[in-house]
Amino acid sequence: MVRALAVKRAVLLVLVLAGCSGRQTPLDPAGDQSQALASLFELMVWVCGGMYLLVLLFLAASIYRARRRLNALPQGETQDDTALTRGLWLWGGLVSLGLVVLAIASFVTDWALAQADRRADLEVRVTGHQWWWRIEYRDPASGAWIETANELHLPAGRTARVSLGSADVIHSFWVPNVAGKMDLVPGRRNVLSLTPRRAGWFRGQCAEFCGTQHALMAFDVKVESPERFAAWLARQRAPVTSSDPQLARGRQIVTGGACASCHVLRGTAANGRAGPDLTHLGSRRMIAAGTLPMTRDAIQGWILQPRAVKPGTSMPPIALSPEDADAASRYLVSLR
Ligand code: CUA
């Protein structure tokens, strides 16, 4: 029993400490906005933790004193206590000071985060759908929008102005390592600034219940050097170019069949708008909004039985022969 409790405690401690680093945690900030929030959080922990400790100390001291005095005083006699009154005034002052410090710190942080909207090196538009993310970048060269989905790339050290909207219900955009969360509300655009500093892969997650597959509405975030980002964006801008004869069957199935009515593959006949842009699908790390790895097997399974993976998804099962499913998945992973 005691041993089980000790093990439970050890596991809890490991879990708590594990929460301090990783690719989806606000406690391991990799951007200006998350750093500001982490510092505010740290200050709150210190102030509130300090007060909590003081409360416990006063409690222990008062119990000790009361015991001693009750034993010393004759029955029925009480004693006025100016020291106690003074102590309470002091304590009241301390609590007020702590609250004022926290209020000012939180106001200053909030204000600084709101100011960040004004300068931006890059414009991004993110639209929430049940249950995936449409992501568009304003091309710095042409001003045109370049579309992709479910994987957000950001240049390190630059500020991206992310305009958030929704196509259906309220979602919430949250990349805890980079910034705080913000809602995606149908009919309006909210703006969030992201200034990542550290290169790497992070994970974003929808943070507002938006239907049965809310938990499977995630996305990858890749922070990379501005040069690499520019090269990536240039690749995303390009239409589908593959003309490999080995992939002809797959290309015909994907761009001429059922897929084309919901998905765009720029440079082909497929121009549906209901689902994610697939022009460079193979370049992404995951499919189905952070749900499955980018492998041929996963793509085949998703095409044939999407509702086995995400019940309620608007993607219908596509009836394909095993050969056709294989050809289609081969073609889709080749789109890099
Ligand atoms: Cu979208 Cu939860």
Short mmCIF file of C-alpha atoms and ligand atoms in Angstrom, two decimals:
data_model
loop_
_atom_site.label_atom_id
_atom_site.label_comp_id
_atom_site.label_asym_id
_atom_site.label_seq_id
_atom_site.Cartn_x
_atom_site.Cartn_y
_atom_site.Cartn_z
CA MET A 1 0.00 0.00 0.00
CA VAL A 2 2.71 2.42 1.08
CA ARG A 3 4.87 1.22 -1.79
CA ALA A 4 2.06 1.74 -4.31
CA LEU A 5 1.59 5.27 -3.00
CA ALA A 6 5.32 5.98 -3.31
CA VAL A 7 5.31 4.69 -6.90
CA LYS A 8 2.25 6.82 -7.69
CA ARG A 9 3.99 9.89 -6.27
CA ALA A 10 7.16 9.19 -8.24
CA VAL A 11 5.14 8.81 -11.45
CA LEU A 12 3.29 12.04 -10.72
CA LEU A 13 6.57 13.88 -10.12
CA VAL A 14 8.02 12.59 -13.40
CA LEU A 15 4.85 13.66 -15.23
CA VAL A 16 4.95 17.10 -13.66
CA LEU A 17 8.63 17.59 -14.51
CA ALA A 18 8.11 16.16 -18.02
CA GLY A 19 5.57 18.94 -18.52
CA CYS A 20 8.39 21.48 -18.27
CA SER A 21 9.95 20.54 -21.61
CA GLY A 22 8.67 19.21 -24.88
CA ARG A 23 7.03 20.28 -28.11
CA GLN A 24 3.60 21.06 -26.68
CA THR A 25 4.02 22.96 -23.44
CA PRO A 26 3.85 26.61 -22.39
CA LEU A 27 6.61 25.93 -19.82
CA ASP A 28 9.29 25.52 -22.51
CA PRO A 29 8.89 28.81 -24.38
CA ALA A 30 10.38 29.08 -27.87
CA GLY A 31 8.94 32.46 -28.82
CA ASP A 32 8.54 36.02 -27.55
CA GLN A 33 4.84 35.71 -26.73
CA SER A 34 5.18 32.40 -24.88
CA GLN A 35 8.23 33.79 -23.04
CA ALA A 36 6.20 36.77 -21.83
CA LEU A 37 3.42 34.45 -20.63
CA ALA A 38 5.89 32.03 -19.00
CA SER A 39 7.53 34.92 -17.09
CA LEU A 40 4.12 36.13 -15.91
CA PHE A 41 3.24 32.61 -14.83
CA GLU A 42 6.54 32.32 -12.95
CA LEU A 43 5.91 35.61 -11.12
CA MET A 44 2.39 34.42 -10.16
CA VAL A 45 3.77 31.13 -8.85
CA TRP A 46 6.37 32.97 -6.72
CA VAL A 47 3.95 35.56 -5.32
CA CYS A 48 1.09 33.12 -4.67
CA GLY A 49 3.46 30.37 -3.47
CA GLY A 50 5.13 32.79 -1.05
CA MET A 51 1.79 33.91 0.35
CA TYR A 52 0.58 30.36 0.72
CA LEU A 53 3.72 29.50 2.64
CA LEU A 54 3.23 32.54 4.91
CA VAL A 55 -0.39 31.56 5.59
CA LEU A 56 0.75 28.10 6.65
CA LEU A 57 3.49 29.57 8.88
CA PHE A 58 1.05 31.99 10.58
CA LEU A 59 -1.43 29.18 11.07
CA ALA A 60 1.17 26.96 12.71
CA ALA A 61 2.43 29.85 14.89
CA SER A 62 -1.07 30.83 16.01
CA ILE A 63 -1.99 27.28 16.94
CA TYR A 64 1.22 26.97 18.92
CA ARG A 65 0.69 30.30 20.69
CA ALA A 66 -2.96 29.64 21.50
CA ARG A 67 -2.13 26.28 23.02
CA ARG A 68 0.56 27.79 25.19
CA ARG A 69 -1.58 30.70 26.33
CA LEU A 70 -4.68 28.64 27.06
CA ASN A 71 -2.56 26.49 29.33
CA ALA A 72 -1.04 29.52 31.06
CA LEU A 73 -4.23 31.65 31.57
CA PRO A 74 -6.57 30.98 34.53
CA GLN A 75 -10.13 29.87 33.53
CA GLY A 76 -12.42 32.57 32.07
CA GLU A 77 -9.67 35.15 31.61
CA THR A 78 -8.86 36.60 28.15
CA GLN A 79 -6.09 38.82 26.94
CA ASP A 80 -6.20 41.66 24.42
CA ASP A 81 -3.65 41.28 21.71
CA THR A 82 -2.29 44.38 20.02
CA ALA A 83 0.49 42.34 18.40
CA LEU A 84 -2.14 40.25 16.61
CA THR A 85 -4.00 43.33 15.33
CA ARG A 86 -0.77 44.82 14.04
CA GLY A 87 0.15 41.51 12.41
CA LEU A 88 -3.21 41.37 10.65
CA TRP A 89 -2.79 44.89 9.30
CA LEU A 90 0.66 44.01 8.05
CA TRP A 91 -0.65 40.85 6.45
CA GLY A 92 -3.53 42.71 4.82
CA GLY A 93 -1.00 45.20 3.41
CA LEU A 94 1.20 42.41 2.08
CA VAL A 95 -1.71 40.66 0.35
CA SER A 96 -2.83 43.92 -1.25
CA LEU A 97 0.71 44.65 -2.43
CA GLY A 98 0.98 41.15 -3.94
CA LEU A 99 -2.33 41.57 -5.77
CA VAL A 100 -1.32 44.99 -7.09
CA VAL A 101 2.01 43.58 -8.36
CA LEU A 102 0.18 40.73 -10.13
CA ALA A 103 -2.43 43.06 -11.61
CA ILE A 104 0.21 45.43 -12.99
CA ALA A 105 2.37 42.59 -14.35
CA SER A 106 -0.60 40.98 -16.06
CA PHE A 107 -1.74 44.30 -17.55
CA VAL A 108 1.76 45.11 -18.85
CA THR A 109 2.15 41.64 -20.40
CA ASP A 110 -1.27 41.82 -22.04
CA TRP A 111 -0.56 45.27 -23.40
CA ALA A 112 2.84 44.22 -24.80
CA LEU A 113 1.27 41.21 -26.52
CA ALA A 114 -1.42 43.40 -28.09
CA GLN A 115 1.22 45.89 -29.32
CA ALA A 116 3.07 43.12 -31.15
CA ASP A 117 0.21 42.96 -33.72
CA ARG A 118 1.33 46.23 -35.25
CA ARG A 119 4.60 45.06 -36.76
CA ALA A 120 4.65 42.00 -38.94
CA ASP A 121 7.13 40.49 -41.35
CA LEU A 122 4.73 37.89 -42.63
CA GLU A 123 0.98 37.59 -43.02
CA VAL A 124 -0.73 34.26 -42.43
CA ARG A 125 -4.40 33.35 -42.52
CA VAL A 126 -5.61 30.32 -40.57
CA THR A 127 -9.17 29.03 -40.91
CA GLY A 128 -10.57 26.35 -38.64
CA HIS A 129 -12.75 23.58 -40.11
CA GLN A 130 -14.27 20.54 -38.41
CA TRP A 131 -11.58 19.10 -38.02
CA TRP A 132 -8.60 20.51 -39.85
CA TRP A 133 -6.76 23.78 -40.50
CA ARG A 134 -6.64 25.77 -43.73
CA ILE A 135 -3.40 27.78 -43.76
CA GLU A 136 -2.60 30.54 -46.24
CA TYR A 137 0.53 32.70 -46.58
CA ARG A 138 0.71 36.07 -48.25
CA ASP A 139 3.49 35.72 -50.80
CA PRO A 140 5.97 38.56 -49.99
CA ALA A 141 6.89 38.81 -53.69
CA SER A 142 3.53 38.78 -55.47
CA GLY A 143 1.05 39.51 -52.67
CA ALA A 144 -0.97 36.44 -53.70
CA TRP A 145 -2.11 33.89 -51.11
CA ILE A 146 -0.40 30.50 -51.06
CA GLU A 147 -2.50 27.75 -49.54
CA THR A 148 -1.55 24.67 -47.56
CA ALA A 149 -3.08 22.80 -44.61
CA ASN A 150 -2.42 21.33 -41.17
CA GLU A 151 1.26 22.28 -41.04
CA LEU A 152 2.36 25.77 -40.11
CA HIS A 153 5.87 26.91 -41.07
CA LEU A 154 7.34 30.00 -39.44
CA PRO A 155 10.63 31.86 -39.88
CA ALA A 156 12.62 32.12 -36.63
CA GLY A 157 13.16 35.65 -35.34
CA ARG A 158 10.41 37.13 -37.53
CA THR A 159 6.91 38.14 -36.51
CA ALA A 160 4.01 36.48 -38.26
CA ARG A 161 0.65 38.21 -38.06
CA VAL A 162 -1.81 35.33 -37.97
CA SER A 163 -5.39 36.18 -38.82
CA LEU A 164 -7.72 33.56 -37.36
CA GLY A 165 -11.19 32.69 -38.64
CA SER A 166 -13.57 29.76 -38.79
CA ALA A 167 -15.66 28.13 -41.50
CA ASP A 168 -18.12 26.45 -39.13
CA VAL A 169 -18.00 26.49 -35.30
CA ILE A 170 -15.72 28.13 -32.73
CA HIS A 171 -12.24 26.61 -32.55
CA SER A 172 -9.16 27.79 -30.68
CA PHE A 173 -5.66 28.11 -32.07
CA TRP A 174 -2.96 27.12 -29.61
CA VAL A 175 0.76 26.53 -30.11
CA PRO A 176 1.79 26.63 -26.44
CA ASN A 177 5.55 26.74 -27.11
CA VAL A 178 5.15 29.88 -29.23
CA ALA A 179 2.15 31.89 -27.94
CA GLY A 180 -1.05 31.88 -25.94
CA LYS A 181 -4.33 30.63 -27.37
CA MET A 182 -6.89 32.58 -29.35
CA ASP A 183 -10.36 31.66 -30.58
CA LEU A 184 -11.36 31.23 -34.23
CA VAL A 185 -14.85 32.65 -34.43
CA PRO A 186 -17.17 32.31 -37.46
CA GLY A 187 -17.84 35.66 -39.09
CA ARG A 188 -14.82 37.51 -37.75
CA ARG A 189 -11.03 37.55 -37.82
CA ASN A 190 -8.95 37.63 -34.65
CA VAL A 191 -5.28 38.50 -34.91
CA LEU A 192 -2.45 36.78 -33.05
CA SER A 193 1.26 37.59 -33.38
CA LEU A 194 3.80 34.79 -33.38
CA THR A 195 7.51 35.54 -32.98
CA PRO A 196 9.25 32.19 -32.62
CA ARG A 197 12.93 32.29 -31.63
CA ARG A 198 14.03 28.67 -31.54
CA ALA A 199 14.02 26.39 -34.59
CA GLY A 200 12.34 23.02 -34.26
CA TRP A 201 9.10 21.10 -34.50
CA PHE A 202 6.26 22.05 -32.18
CA ARG A 203 2.68 20.88 -31.87
CA GLY A 204 -0.44 22.96 -32.05
CA GLN A 205 -3.85 21.83 -30.90
CA CYS A 206 -7.41 23.08 -31.14
CA ALA A 207 -8.19 24.25 -27.62
CA GLU A 208 -11.96 24.75 -27.77
CA PHE A 209 -14.39 21.83 -27.93
CA CYS A 210 -15.68 21.85 -31.51
CA GLY A 211 -17.36 18.49 -31.98
CA THR A 212 -16.59 14.81 -31.62
CA GLN A 213 -13.14 14.97 -33.24
CA HIS A 214 -11.94 18.06 -31.38
CA ALA A 215 -9.09 16.04 -29.86
CA LEU A 216 -7.91 15.04 -33.36
CA MET A 217 -7.69 18.62 -34.61
CA ALA A 218 -3.98 19.21 -34.23
CA PHE A 219 -1.20 20.55 -36.44
CA ASP A 220 2.56 20.55 -36.71
CA VAL A 221 4.53 23.76 -36.45
CA LYS A 222 7.97 23.97 -38.02
CA VAL A 223 10.14 26.91 -37.02
CA GLU A 224 13.13 27.30 -39.33
CA SER A 225 15.67 29.90 -40.44
CA PRO A 226 14.24 32.68 -42.65
CA GLU A 227 16.24 31.32 -45.64
CA ARG A 228 14.84 27.81 -45.24
CA PHE A 229 11.39 29.21 -44.73
CA ALA A 230 11.64 31.25 -47.94
CA ALA A 231 12.76 28.14 -49.84
CA TRP A 232 9.87 26.15 -48.36
CA LEU A 233 7.37 28.85 -49.29
CA ALA A 234 8.73 28.94 -52.85
CA ARG A 235 8.18 25.18 -53.13
CA GLN A 236 4.65 25.49 -51.75
CA ARG A 237 3.88 28.21 -54.29
CA ALA A 238 4.65 25.88 -57.21
CA PRO A 239 1.86 23.84 -58.78
CA VAL A 240 1.99 20.04 -59.07
CA THR A 241 4.79 19.22 -61.50
CA SER A 242 5.23 15.45 -61.20
CA SER A 243 4.82 13.76 -64.58
CA ASP A 244 6.36 10.41 -63.63
CA PRO A 245 4.70 7.81 -65.94
CA GLN A 246 4.81 5.29 -63.05
CA LEU A 247 2.38 7.53 -61.18
CA ALA A 248 -0.01 8.08 -64.09
CA ARG A 249 -2.68 5.73 -62.72
CA GLY A 250 -2.59 7.34 -59.27
CA ARG A 251 -2.68 10.82 -60.78
CA GLN A 252 -5.73 9.90 -62.85
CA ILE A 253 -7.56 8.47 -59.80
CA VAL A 254 -6.80 11.44 -57.56
CA THR A 255 -7.20 14.34 -59.98
CA GLY A 256 -9.98 12.86 -62.13
CA GLY A 257 -12.09 11.03 -59.55
CA ALA A 258 -13.94 11.65 -56.31
CA CYS A 259 -10.98 13.37 -54.58
CA ALA A 260 -11.05 16.26 -57.07
CA SER A 261 -14.49 17.44 -56.02
CA CYS A 262 -13.29 18.34 -52.50
CA HIS A 263 -9.54 18.90 -52.82
CA VAL A 264 -7.31 21.29 -54.75
CA LEU A 265 -4.18 20.08 -56.50
CA ARG A 266 -2.95 23.25 -58.15
CA GLY A 267 -1.82 22.63 -61.71
CA THR A 268 -4.34 19.79 -62.23
CA ALA A 269 -8.08 19.53 -62.86
CA ALA A 270 -8.72 18.97 -59.12
CA ASN A 271 -10.12 22.21 -57.71
CA GLY A 272 -12.53 21.33 -54.89
CA ARG A 273 -12.58 23.70 -51.90
CA ALA A 274 -14.30 21.65 -49.19
CA GLY A 275 -11.20 19.83 -47.96
CA PRO A 276 -7.50 20.57 -47.43
CA ASP A 277 -5.23 21.62 -50.31
CA LEU A 278 -3.25 18.55 -51.41
CA THR A 279 -0.82 20.23 -53.83
CA HIS A 280 2.21 19.39 -51.68
CA LEU A 281 0.67 16.80 -49.38
CA GLY A 282 3.78 14.58 -49.41
CA SER A 283 5.90 17.39 -47.95
CA ARG A 284 3.95 17.31 -44.68
CA ARG A 285 4.83 15.22 -41.66
CA MET A 286 1.31 14.07 -40.82
CA ILE A 287 -2.09 13.62 -42.45
CA ALA A 288 -5.66 14.17 -41.20
CA ALA A 289 -4.70 17.16 -38.97
CA GLY A 290 -1.93 15.61 -36.90
CA THR A 291 -3.69 12.27 -36.64
CA LEU A 292 -1.68 9.82 -38.80
CA PRO A 293 1.93 9.76 -40.02
CA MET A 294 2.65 10.59 -43.66
CA THR A 295 2.98 7.05 -44.97
CA ARG A 296 1.40 5.24 -47.91
CA ASP A 297 -0.33 2.82 -45.54
CA ALA A 298 -1.85 5.61 -43.50
CA ILE A 299 -3.04 7.42 -46.64
CA GLN A 300 -4.64 4.25 -48.00
CA GLY A 301 -6.39 3.57 -44.72
CA TRP A 302 -7.60 7.16 -44.55
CA ILE A 303 -8.95 7.13 -48.14
CA LEU A 304 -10.77 3.81 -47.71
CA GLN A 305 -12.08 4.24 -44.13
CA PRO A 306 -11.72 7.84 -42.91
CA ARG A 307 -14.63 7.42 -40.51
CA ALA A 308 -12.91 4.52 -38.79
CA VAL A 309 -10.14 6.99 -37.83
CA LYS A 310 -12.27 10.10 -37.29
CA PRO A 311 -15.96 9.27 -36.82
CA GLY A 312 -18.02 12.19 -38.05
CA THR A 313 -15.46 13.56 -40.51
CA SER A 314 -16.99 15.04 -43.65
CA MET A 315 -14.51 13.04 -45.77
CA PRO A 316 -16.52 10.12 -47.21
CA PRO A 317 -15.04 6.64 -47.64
CA ILE A 318 -13.80 6.22 -51.23
CA ALA A 319 -14.42 2.80 -52.75
CA LEU A 320 -11.22 1.87 -54.56
CA SER A 321 -9.80 -1.52 -55.54
CA PRO A 322 -6.62 -2.44 -53.62
CA GLU A 323 -4.55 -1.68 -56.74
CA ASP A 324 -6.17 1.72 -57.21
CA ALA A 325 -5.81 2.60 -53.51
CA ASP A 326 -2.14 1.68 -53.75
CA ALA A 327 -1.66 3.79 -56.89
CA ALA A 328 -3.49 6.77 -55.34
CA SER A 329 -1.43 6.68 -52.13
CA ARG A 330 1.80 6.31 -54.13
CA TYR A 331 0.88 9.42 -56.11
CA LEU A 332 -0.16 11.43 -53.03
CA VAL A 333 3.07 10.81 -51.06
CA SER A 334 5.05 11.79 -54.17
CA LEU A 335 3.57 15.32 -54.06
CA ARG A 336 6.46 17.02 -52.32
CU1 CUA B 1 -11.54 22.66 -33.40
CU2 CUA B 1 -11.67 21.90 -31.16
#
